[in-house]
Structure formats: structure tokens, C-alpha cells
Amino acid sequence: AAATVGACESPAASNAGPYVERVLAGVGLSKGLPWCAAFVYDVGTKALGKAWPLPKTAGCAVLGDFGKTKGILRDAPAVGDVFLIYHPELSRFAHTGFIVGVDGGYRTIEGNTSGAGSREGWLVAARTRTFKPADRFLHWQELVA
């Protein structure tokens, strides 16, 4: 994930560009769509190949449902988890990325974000986040152990 920090849309705010279109194509979608969950799939499959246990999707709600079904959706984060941010105005999970460290908050790497942490940004960024009680965490490592 760290190797992708700085990859961005072209033009900004378009959900398009060579990097984004490759990531979206990896989950069977074309440019113009949100790509944070597709980013998670792309990084996971680059790291683990066919052993990556999370579904091929660009949907955060799909990741949440999968985690619940498989019993890997947790209330507390740990380094290595995939986080899911719940957006009450949408009544669903609507942003995701990786937790890569703990240092004055949770350090993350996430796609389709902005410097301010938007779920509809334009780049892959390293951020520090705090999480809310409704947010959840996929302990995906339990599926490959």
C-alpha cells in the first residue's frame, strides 16, 4: 500500500486517470466510479495474489456484509486491518482503506481520499484517523491463517 501513496486521479475529482482506471478495471468496473474499495482489492491481490481473501468489489457495503458473514468484522482496530467508515447519512459503510500503524491515532493508507479525509477525494494518501463507534474493522488475516 505504501508504494501507491501519491497515485491520483487525472484530472482530479474525476474518478479517472491511468492508475484509477486500472484499479477499477481490476474489479470489473470502468472509470468514473468511486474506487476506495477497489484500491483495497488491488493492494491485497498484489500482496497475496489469489490468497487475498476479501471479495473482488468496489463496494464498501459489500466488504461489510462479507466481514459479518465470515465473522471477521470487529469493533476494535488493529494494525493490518481493513477499516470501514460508516456514514449515517447513507446508512452504510462508505469508505475503506488499510490500518498501517498506531502513533497518536491510527495511521492509514487509503485510496479515493483527500488531504482532509474525504471519502470522495482524488488520491492515495497516508493519513492519521480516529474512528467512531459505528466504524468497523476487517480482520482479514483470520481467513488466510
PDB file of C-alpha atoms in Angstrom:
ATOM      1  CA  ALA A   1       0.000   0.000   0.000  1.00  0.00           C
ATOM      2  CA  ALA A   2       2.797   2.430   0.870  1.00  0.00           C
ATOM      3  CA  ALA A   3       4.205   2.173  -2.656  1.00  0.00           C
ATOM      4  CA  THR A   4       0.977   3.645  -4.060  1.00  0.00           C
ATOM      5  CA  VAL A   5       0.838   6.784  -1.869  1.00  0.00           C
ATOM      6  CA  GLY A   6       0.556   9.781  -4.159  1.00  0.00           C
ATOM      7  CA  ALA A   7      -1.140   7.944  -7.036  1.00  0.00           C
ATOM      8  CA  CYS A   8      -4.003  10.134  -8.139  1.00  0.00           C
ATOM      9  CA  GLU A   9      -6.874  10.803 -10.463  1.00  0.00           C
ATOM     10  CA  SER A  10      -6.301  12.667 -13.686  1.00  0.00           C
ATOM     11  CA  PRO A  11      -7.924  15.104 -13.727  1.00  0.00           C
ATOM     12  CA  ALA A  12      -8.609  15.499 -10.015  1.00  0.00           C
ATOM     13  CA  ALA A  13     -12.169  14.785  -8.858  1.00  0.00           C
ATOM     14  CA  SER A  14     -12.917  12.656 -11.942  1.00  0.00           C
ATOM     15  CA  ASN A  15     -12.545   9.067 -10.650  1.00  0.00           C
ATOM     16  CA  ALA A  16     -10.423   8.585 -13.783  1.00  0.00           C
ATOM     17  CA  GLY A  17      -6.833   8.511 -14.980  1.00  0.00           C
ATOM     18  CA  PRO A  18      -4.426   5.646 -15.703  1.00  0.00           C
ATOM     19  CA  TYR A  19      -3.956   4.480 -12.096  1.00  0.00           C
ATOM     20  CA  VAL A  20      -7.622   4.758 -11.081  1.00  0.00           C
ATOM     21  CA  GLU A  21      -8.882   3.148 -14.278  1.00  0.00           C
ATOM     22  CA  ARG A  22      -6.508   0.184 -13.775  1.00  0.00           C
ATOM     23  CA  VAL A  23      -7.700  -0.237 -10.171  1.00  0.00           C
ATOM     24  CA  LEU A  24     -11.371  -0.059 -11.194  1.00  0.00           C
ATOM     25  CA  ALA A  25     -10.813  -2.462 -14.109  1.00  0.00           C
ATOM     26  CA  GLY A  26      -9.398  -4.942 -11.599  1.00  0.00           C
ATOM     27  CA  VAL A  27     -12.874  -5.275 -10.066  1.00  0.00           C
ATOM     28  CA  GLY A  28     -14.660  -5.186 -13.425  1.00  0.00           C
ATOM     29  CA  LEU A  29     -15.645  -1.515 -13.482  1.00  0.00           C
ATOM     30  CA  SER A  30     -14.840   1.437 -15.711  1.00  0.00           C
ATOM     31  CA  LYS A  31     -13.720   4.970 -14.931  1.00  0.00           C
ATOM     32  CA  GLY A  32     -15.924   7.461 -13.169  1.00  0.00           C
ATOM     33  CA  LEU A  33     -16.858   5.371 -10.135  1.00  0.00           C
ATOM     34  CA  PRO A  34     -15.662   5.600  -6.511  1.00  0.00           C
ATOM     35  CA  TRP A  35     -12.578   3.441  -6.030  1.00  0.00           C
ATOM     36  CA  CYS A  36     -11.544   3.155  -2.354  1.00  0.00           C
ATOM     37  CA  ALA A  37     -12.700  -0.490  -2.058  1.00  0.00           C
ATOM     38  CA  ALA A  38     -11.216  -1.319  -5.471  1.00  0.00           C
ATOM     39  CA  PHE A  39      -7.933   0.120  -4.119  1.00  0.00           C
ATOM     40  CA  VAL A  40      -8.104  -2.308  -1.168  1.00  0.00           C
ATOM     41  CA  TYR A  41      -8.670  -5.215  -3.551  1.00  0.00           C
ATOM     42  CA  ASP A  42      -5.821  -4.087  -5.808  1.00  0.00           C
ATOM     43  CA  VAL A  43      -3.315  -3.792  -2.960  1.00  0.00           C
ATOM     44  CA  GLY A  44      -4.463  -7.054  -1.382  1.00  0.00           C
ATOM     45  CA  THR A  45      -4.146  -9.056  -4.580  1.00  0.00           C
ATOM     46  CA  LYS A  46      -0.775  -7.501  -5.393  1.00  0.00           C
ATOM     47  CA  ALA A  47       0.449  -8.592  -1.958  1.00  0.00           C
ATOM     48  CA  LEU A  48      -1.180 -12.041  -1.703  1.00  0.00           C
ATOM     49  CA  GLY A  49      -2.340 -12.941  -5.206  1.00  0.00           C
ATOM     50  CA  LYS A  50      -5.151 -15.476  -5.232  1.00  0.00           C
ATOM     51  CA  ALA A  51      -4.770 -15.911  -1.477  1.00  0.00           C
ATOM     52  CA  TRP A  52      -6.317 -12.435  -0.882  1.00  0.00           C
ATOM     53  CA  PRO A  53      -9.489 -13.380   0.996  1.00  0.00           C
ATOM     54  CA  LEU A  54     -11.685 -10.295   0.580  1.00  0.00           C
ATOM     55  CA  PRO A  55     -14.159 -10.064  -2.298  1.00  0.00           C
ATOM     56  CA  LYS A  56     -13.476  -8.527  -5.674  1.00  0.00           C
ATOM     57  CA  THR A  57     -15.572  -5.393  -5.230  1.00  0.00           C
ATOM     58  CA  ALA A  58     -15.615  -1.613  -5.310  1.00  0.00           C
ATOM     59  CA  GLY A  59     -18.367  -1.554  -2.665  1.00  0.00           C
ATOM     60  CA  CYS A  60     -17.708  -0.799   0.987  1.00  0.00           C
ATOM     61  CA  ALA A  61     -21.112  -2.187   1.967  1.00  0.00           C
ATOM     62  CA  VAL A  62     -20.168  -5.455   0.225  1.00  0.00           C
ATOM     63  CA  LEU A  63     -16.990  -5.618   2.324  1.00  0.00           C
ATOM     64  CA  GLY A  64     -19.012  -5.043   5.496  1.00  0.00           C
ATOM     65  CA  ASP A  65     -21.533  -7.762   4.618  1.00  0.00           C
ATOM     66  CA  PHE A  66     -18.715 -10.162   3.754  1.00  0.00           C
ATOM     67  CA  GLY A  67     -16.952  -9.463   7.045  1.00  0.00           C
ATOM     68  CA  LYS A  68     -20.118 -10.021   9.029  1.00  0.00           C
ATOM     69  CA  THR A  69     -20.906 -13.279   7.215  1.00  0.00           C
ATOM     70  CA  LYS A  70     -17.354 -14.598   7.700  1.00  0.00           C
ATOM     71  CA  GLY A  71     -17.152 -13.484  11.338  1.00  0.00           C
ATOM     72  CA  ILE A  72     -14.167 -11.166  10.783  1.00  0.00           C
ATOM     73  CA  LEU A  73     -15.917  -7.799  11.294  1.00  0.00           C
ATOM     74  CA  ARG A  74     -14.677  -6.287  14.554  1.00  0.00           C
ATOM     75  CA  ASP A  75     -15.398  -3.247  16.739  1.00  0.00           C
ATOM     76  CA  ALA A  76     -11.746  -2.509  17.560  1.00  0.00           C
ATOM     77  CA  PRO A  77      -8.977  -1.813  15.044  1.00  0.00           C
ATOM     78  CA  ALA A  78      -5.592  -3.489  14.774  1.00  0.00           C
ATOM     79  CA  VAL A  79      -2.615  -2.856  12.526  1.00  0.00           C
ATOM     80  CA  GLY A  80      -3.129  -4.706   9.245  1.00  0.00           C
ATOM     81  CA  ASP A  81      -6.921  -4.447   9.310  1.00  0.00           C
ATOM     82  CA  VAL A  82      -9.060  -3.031   6.552  1.00  0.00           C
ATOM     83  CA  PHE A  83     -11.191  -0.272   8.075  1.00  0.00           C
ATOM     84  CA  LEU A  84     -14.766   0.566   7.106  1.00  0.00           C
ATOM     85  CA  ILE A  85     -16.126   4.024   7.899  1.00  0.00           C
ATOM     86  CA  TYR A  86     -19.862   4.162   8.499  1.00  0.00           C
ATOM     87  CA  HIS A  87     -21.724   7.147   7.051  1.00  0.00           C
ATOM     88  CA  PRO A  88     -25.064   7.535   8.857  1.00  0.00           C
ATOM     89  CA  GLU A  89     -26.419   9.862   6.161  1.00  0.00           C
ATOM     90  CA  LEU A  90     -26.091   6.936   3.722  1.00  0.00           C
ATOM     91  CA  SER A  91     -26.969   4.223   6.285  1.00  0.00           C
ATOM     92  CA  ARG A  92     -23.958   2.187   5.155  1.00  0.00           C
ATOM     93  CA  PHE A  93     -20.195   1.866   5.097  1.00  0.00           C
ATOM     94  CA  ALA A  94     -18.865   4.316   2.520  1.00  0.00           C
ATOM     95  CA  HIS A  95     -15.059   4.479   2.832  1.00  0.00           C
ATOM     96  CA  THR A  96     -12.262   1.990   3.374  1.00  0.00           C
ATOM     97  CA  GLY A  97      -8.509   1.544   3.496  1.00  0.00           C
ATOM     98  CA  PHE A  98      -5.724  -0.116   5.472  1.00  0.00           C
ATOM     99  CA  ILE A  99      -4.570   0.479   9.043  1.00  0.00           C
ATOM    100  CA  VAL A 100      -0.776   0.529   8.876  1.00  0.00           C
ATOM    101  CA  GLY A 101       0.239   1.804  12.302  1.00  0.00           C
ATOM    102  CA  VAL A 102      -0.674   3.384  15.614  1.00  0.00           C
ATOM    103  CA  ASP A 103       1.011   6.644  16.577  1.00  0.00           C
ATOM    104  CA  GLY A 104      -1.140   9.422  18.030  1.00  0.00           C
ATOM    105  CA  GLY A 105      -4.101   7.921  16.198  1.00  0.00           C
ATOM    106  CA  TYR A 106      -4.429   5.189  13.613  1.00  0.00           C
ATOM    107  CA  ARG A 107      -2.171   5.617  10.594  1.00  0.00           C
ATOM    108  CA  THR A 108      -3.893   4.585   7.380  1.00  0.00           C
ATOM    109  CA  ILE A 109      -3.294   4.292   3.680  1.00  0.00           C
ATOM    110  CA  GLU A 110      -6.417   4.781   1.629  1.00  0.00           C
ATOM    111  CA  GLY A 111      -7.491   5.445  -1.934  1.00  0.00           C
ATOM    112  CA  ASN A 112     -10.029   7.950  -3.263  1.00  0.00           C
ATOM    113  CA  THR A 113      -9.402  10.321  -0.389  1.00  0.00           C
ATOM    114  CA  SER A 114      -8.170  13.870   0.064  1.00  0.00           C
ATOM    115  CA  GLY A 115      -5.879  15.642   2.466  1.00  0.00           C
ATOM    116  CA  ALA A 116      -8.918  16.362   4.621  1.00  0.00           C
ATOM    117  CA  GLY A 117     -10.000  12.704   4.634  1.00  0.00           C
ATOM    118  CA  SER A 118     -12.910  12.858   2.230  1.00  0.00           C
ATOM    119  CA  ARG A 119     -14.427   9.593   1.028  1.00  0.00           C
ATOM    120  CA  GLU A 120     -14.612  11.163  -2.446  1.00  0.00           C
ATOM    121  CA  GLY A 121     -11.122  12.513  -2.953  1.00  0.00           C
ATOM    122  CA  TRP A 122      -8.630  12.155  -5.752  1.00  0.00           C
ATOM    123  CA  LEU A 123      -5.560  10.324  -4.446  1.00  0.00           C
ATOM    124  CA  VAL A 124      -3.975   7.559  -2.439  1.00  0.00           C
ATOM    125  CA  ALA A 125      -2.873   9.122   0.842  1.00  0.00           C
ATOM    126  CA  ALA A 126      -1.280   8.227   4.141  1.00  0.00           C
ATOM    127  CA  ARG A 127      -3.416   9.712   6.920  1.00  0.00           C
ATOM    128  CA  THR A 128      -3.950   9.595  10.659  1.00  0.00           C
ATOM    129  CA  ARG A 129      -7.529   8.891  11.702  1.00  0.00           C
ATOM    130  CA  THR A 130      -9.640   8.453  14.757  1.00  0.00           C
ATOM    131  CA  PHE A 131     -12.597   6.143  14.384  1.00  0.00           C
ATOM    132  CA  LYS A 132     -16.191   6.438  15.582  1.00  0.00           C
ATOM    133  CA  PRO A 133     -18.194   3.739  17.382  1.00  0.00           C
ATOM    134  CA  ALA A 134     -20.106   2.760  14.208  1.00  0.00           C
ATOM    135  CA  ASP A 135     -16.916   2.150  12.191  1.00  0.00           C
ATOM    136  CA  ARG A 136     -15.748  -1.443  11.782  1.00  0.00           C
ATOM    137  CA  PHE A 137     -12.583  -3.364  11.010  1.00  0.00           C
ATOM    138  CA  LEU A 138     -11.984  -6.455   8.892  1.00  0.00           C
ATOM    139  CA  HIS A 139      -9.504  -8.853  10.496  1.00  0.00           C
ATOM    140  CA  TRP A 140      -8.958 -10.481   7.107  1.00  0.00           C
ATOM    141  CA  GLN A 141      -5.792 -12.235   8.343  1.00  0.00           C
ATOM    142  CA  GLU A 142      -8.017 -14.765  10.119  1.00  0.00           C
ATOM    143  CA  LEU A 143      -9.111 -16.067   6.716  1.00  0.00           C
ATOM    144  CA  VAL A 144      -5.576 -16.773   5.490  1.00  0.00           C
ATOM    145  CA  ALA A 145      -4.123 -18.184   8.717  1.00  0.00           C
TER     146      ALA A 145
END
